[in-house]
Amino acid sequence: MQRALEAGADIILLDNMSLEELRTAVQWVNHRAKTEASGGIDLGNVRAVAETGVDFISVGALTHSARSVDIALDFVTQ
């Protein structure tokens, strides 16, 4: 994180961290950049992740757990 801050990063991705690690990282960054939590986050733990103080949360479960729908569009020409 130090190198990212020194390089002028606007957002730092905090990937696959425990809640305690997220809290520590947010305190360490101390508003010098935005923070985004990612990895292992689902609708069951998103509140706890939000309470760590991160600025953004990526919930991949919203996309890779979504059911697909098969839709077809047929054109008939005369």
Coordinates of N, CA, C and O in Angstrom, one line a residue:
M1 N 0.8 -1.2 0.0 CA 0.0 0.0 0.0 C 0.9 1.3 0.0 O 0.5 2.2 -0.6
Q2 N 2.0 1.2 0.7 CA 2.8 2.4 0.8 C 3.3 2.8 -0.6 O 3.2 4.0 -1.0
R3 N 3.7 1.8 -1.4 CA 4.2 2.1 -2.8 C 3.0 2.7 -3.6 O 3.2 3.6 -4.4
A4 N 1.8 2.2 -3.5 CA 0.7 2.7 -4.2 C 0.4 4.1 -3.8 O 0.2 4.9 -4.7
L5 N 0.4 4.4 -2.6 CA 0.2 5.8 -2.1 C 1.3 6.7 -2.6 O 1.0 7.8 -3.1
E6 N 2.6 6.3 -2.5 CA 3.7 7.1 -3.0 C 3.6 7.4 -4.5 O 4.0 8.4 -5.0
A7 N 3.0 6.4 -5.3 CA 2.9 6.5 -6.7 C 1.7 7.4 -7.1 O 1.4 7.7 -8.2
G8 N 0.9 7.8 -6.1 CA -0.3 8.7 -6.3 C -1.6 7.9 -6.7 O -2.5 8.5 -7.3
A9 N -1.7 6.7 -6.2 CA -2.9 5.9 -6.5 C -4.2 6.6 -5.9 O -4.1 7.2 -4.8
D10 N -5.2 6.7 -6.7 CA -6.5 7.3 -6.2 C -7.3 6.3 -5.4 O -8.0 6.6 -4.5
I11 N -7.2 5.0 -5.8 CA -8.0 3.9 -5.2 C -7.1 2.7 -4.9 O -6.3 2.4 -5.8
I12 N -7.2 2.1 -3.8 CA -6.4 0.9 -3.4 C -7.3 -0.2 -3.2 O -8.3 -0.1 -2.4
L13 N -7.1 -1.3 -4.0 CA -7.9 -2.5 -3.9 C -7.4 -3.4 -2.7 O -6.3 -3.7 -2.7
L14 N -8.3 -3.7 -1.8 CA -8.0 -4.5 -0.6 C -8.7 -5.9 -0.9 O -9.9 -6.0 -0.7
D15 N -7.9 -6.8 -1.4 CA -8.5 -8.1 -1.9 C -8.3 -9.2 -0.9 O -7.2 -9.4 -0.5
N16 N -9.4 -10.0 -0.7 CA -9.4 -11.2 0.1 C -8.7 -10.9 1.5 O -7.9 -11.7 2.0
M17 N -9.2 -9.9 2.2 CA -8.7 -9.5 3.5 C -9.7 -9.9 4.5 O -10.9 -9.8 4.3
S18 N -9.3 -10.2 5.7 CA -10.2 -10.4 6.8 C -10.8 -9.0 7.3 O -10.3 -8.0 6.9
L19 N -11.8 -9.1 8.1 CA -12.4 -7.8 8.5 C -11.4 -7.0 9.3 O -11.3 -5.8 9.2
E20 N -10.6 -7.7 10.1 CA -9.6 -7.0 10.9 C -8.5 -6.4 10.0 O -8.0 -5.2 10.2
E21 N -8.1 -7.1 9.0 CA -7.1 -6.6 8.0 C -7.7 -5.4 7.3 O -7.0 -4.4 7.0
L22 N -9.0 -5.4 6.9 CA -9.6 -4.3 6.2 C -9.6 -3.1 7.1 O -9.3 -2.0 6.7
R23 N -10.0 -3.3 8.4 CA -10.0 -2.1 9.4 C -8.6 -1.5 9.5 O -8.4 -0.3 9.5
T24 N -7.6 -2.4 9.6 CA -6.2 -1.9 9.7 C -5.8 -1.1 8.5 O -5.2 0.0 8.6
A25 N -6.1 -1.7 7.3 CA -5.7 -1.0 6.1 C -6.4 0.3 5.9 O -5.8 1.3 5.5
V26 N -7.7 0.4 6.2 CA -8.4 1.7 6.1 C -7.8 2.7 7.1 O -7.6 3.9 6.7
Q27 N -7.5 2.3 8.3 CA -6.8 3.3 9.2 C -5.5 3.7 8.7 O -5.1 4.9 8.8
W28 N -4.7 2.8 8.1 CA -3.4 3.1 7.6 C -3.4 4.0 6.4 O -2.6 5.0 6.3
V29 N -4.4 3.8 5.5 CA -4.5 4.7 4.3 C -4.9 6.1 4.8 O -4.5 7.1 4.2
N30 N -5.8 6.1 5.8 CA -6.2 7.4 6.4 C -6.6 8.5 5.4 O -6.1 9.6 5.4
H31 N -7.5 8.1 4.5 CA -8.1 9.1 3.5 C -7.1 9.6 2.5 O -7.4 10.6 1.8
R32 N -5.9 9.0 2.4 CA -5.0 9.5 1.4 C -5.4 8.9 0.0 O -4.9 9.4 -1.0
A33 N -6.2 7.9 0.0 CA -6.7 7.3 -1.2 C -8.1 6.7 -0.9 O -8.3 6.5 0.3
K34 N -8.9 6.4 -1.8 CA -10.1 5.7 -1.6 C -9.7 4.2 -1.4 O -8.7 3.7 -1.9
T35 N -10.6 3.4 -0.7 CA -10.3 2.0 -0.6 C -11.5 1.2 -1.1 O -12.6 1.6 -0.9
E36 N -11.2 0.0 -1.7 CA -12.2 -0.8 -2.2 C -11.9 -2.3 -1.7 O -10.9 -2.8 -1.9
A37 N -12.9 -2.9 -1.1 CA -12.8 -4.2 -0.6 C -13.4 -5.2 -1.7 O -14.4 -4.9 -2.3
S38 N -12.7 -6.3 -1.8 CA -13.1 -7.3 -2.8 C -12.7 -8.7 -2.4 O -11.8 -8.8 -1.6
G39 N -13.4 -9.7 -2.9 CA -13.0 -11.0 -2.6 C -13.7 -11.6 -1.4 O -13.5 -11.1 -0.3
G40 N -14.5 -12.7 -1.7 CA -15.1 -13.3 -0.6 C -16.3 -12.6 0.0 O -16.8 -12.9 1.1
I41 N -16.8 -11.6 -0.7 CA -17.9 -10.7 -0.1 C -19.2 -11.2 -0.8 O -19.3 -11.4 -2.0
D42 N -20.2 -11.4 0.1 CA -21.5 -11.8 -0.4 C -22.5 -11.0 0.4 O -22.2 -10.2 1.3
L43 N -23.8 -11.3 0.1 CA -24.8 -10.5 0.8 C -24.9 -10.8 2.3 O -25.5 -10.0 3.1
G44 N -24.3 -11.9 2.7 CA -24.3 -12.3 4.1 C -23.3 -11.5 5.0 O -23.4 -11.4 6.2
N45 N -22.2 -11.0 4.3 CA -21.2 -10.3 5.1 C -20.9 -8.9 4.6 O -20.0 -8.2 5.1
V46 N -21.7 -8.4 3.7 CA -21.4 -7.1 3.1 C -21.5 -6.0 4.2 O -20.8 -5.0 4.2
R47 N -22.5 -6.1 5.1 CA -22.6 -5.1 6.2 C -21.4 -5.0 7.0 O -20.9 -3.9 7.3
A48 N -20.8 -6.1 7.4 CA -19.6 -6.2 8.3 C -18.5 -5.6 7.5 O -17.7 -4.8 8.1
V49 N -18.4 -5.8 6.2 CA -17.3 -5.2 5.4 C -17.5 -3.7 5.3 O -16.5 -3.0 5.5
A50 N -18.7 -3.3 5.1 CA -19.0 -1.8 5.1 C -18.6 -1.1 6.4 O -18.1 0.0 6.4
E51 N -18.8 -1.8 7.5 CA -18.5 -1.2 8.8 C -17.0 -1.1 9.1 O -16.6 -0.5 10.0
T52 N -16.2 -1.7 8.2 CA -14.7 -1.5 8.4 C -14.3 -0.1 7.9 O -13.2 0.3 8.2
G53 N -15.1 0.6 7.2 CA -14.8 1.9 6.7 C -14.3 2.0 5.3 O -13.9 3.1 4.9
V54 N -14.3 0.9 4.5 CA -13.9 1.0 3.1 C -14.8 2.0 2.4 O -16.0 2.1 2.7
D55 N -14.3 2.5 1.3 CA -15.2 3.5 0.5 C -16.0 2.7 -0.5 O -17.2 3.2 -0.8
F56 N -15.5 1.6 -1.1 CA -16.3 0.9 -2.1 C -16.2 -0.6 -1.8 O -15.2 -1.1 -1.2
I57 N -17.2 -1.3 -2.2 CA -17.3 -2.8 -2.0 C -17.6 -3.4 -3.3 O -18.6 -3.0 -4.0
S58 N -16.8 -4.4 -3.8 CA -17.2 -5.2 -5.0 C -17.7 -6.5 -4.5 O -17.1 -7.3 -3.7
V59 N -18.9 -6.8 -4.9 CA -19.6 -8.1 -4.6 C -19.7 -8.9 -5.8 O -20.7 -8.8 -6.6
G60 N -18.7 -9.7 -6.1 CA -18.7 -10.6 -7.3 C -19.9 -11.6 -7.3 O -20.3 -12.0 -8.4
A61 N -20.4 -11.9 -6.1 CA -21.5 -12.9 -6.0 C -22.7 -12.4 -6.8 O -23.5 -13.2 -7.2
L62 N -22.8 -11.1 -7.0 CA -24.0 -10.6 -7.7 C -24.0 -11.0 -9.2 O -25.0 -11.2 -9.8
T63 N -22.8 -11.2 -9.7 CA -22.7 -11.6 -11.1 C -22.4 -13.1 -11.3 O -23.0 -13.7 -12.1
H64 N -21.5 -13.6 -10.6 CA -21.2 -15.1 -10.8 C -22.1 -16.0 -10.1 O -22.1 -17.2 -10.4
S65 N -23.1 -15.5 -9.4 CA -24.1 -16.4 -8.8 C -25.5 -16.1 -9.4 O -26.5 -16.8 -9.0
A66 N -25.6 -15.2 -10.3 CA -26.9 -14.9 -11.0 C -27.3 -16.0 -11.9 O -26.4 -16.6 -12.6
R67 N -28.5 -16.3 -12.0 CA -29.0 -17.3 -12.9 C -29.2 -16.6 -14.3 O -29.5 -15.5 -14.4
S68 N -29.0 -17.4 -15.3 CA -29.1 -16.9 -16.6 C -30.5 -17.2 -17.2 O -31.2 -18.1 -16.7
V69 N -30.8 -16.4 -18.2 CA -32.1 -16.6 -18.9 C -31.8 -16.7 -20.4 O -31.0 -15.9 -20.9
D70 N -32.4 -17.7 -21.0 CA -32.2 -17.8 -22.4 C -33.3 -17.1 -23.2 O -34.4 -17.5 -23.1
I71 N -32.9 -16.0 -23.9 CA -33.8 -15.2 -24.6 C -33.4 -15.3 -26.1 O -32.3 -15.1 -26.4
A72 N -34.4 -15.5 -26.9 CA -34.1 -15.5 -28.4 C -35.0 -14.5 -29.1 O -36.1 -14.2 -28.7
L73 N -34.4 -13.9 -30.1 CA -35.1 -12.9 -30.9 C -35.0 -13.4 -32.4 O -34.0 -13.5 -33.0
D74 N -36.2 -13.8 -32.9 CA -36.2 -14.3 -34.2 C -36.9 -13.3 -35.2 O -37.9 -12.7 -34.8
F75 N -36.2 -13.1 -36.3 CA -36.8 -12.2 -37.3 C -37.4 -13.0 -38.4 O -36.8 -14.0 -38.9
V76 N -38.6 -12.7 -38.8 CA -39.3 -13.4 -39.9 C -39.4 -12.4 -41.0 O -39.9 -11.3 -40.9
T77 N -38.9 -12.7 -42.2 CA -39.0 -11.9 -43.4 C -40.0 -12.4 -44.3 O -40.2 -13.6 -44.4
Q78 N -40.7 -11.6 -45.0 CA -41.7 -12.0 -45.9 C -41.3 -11.7 -47.4 O -40.7 -10.7 -47.7

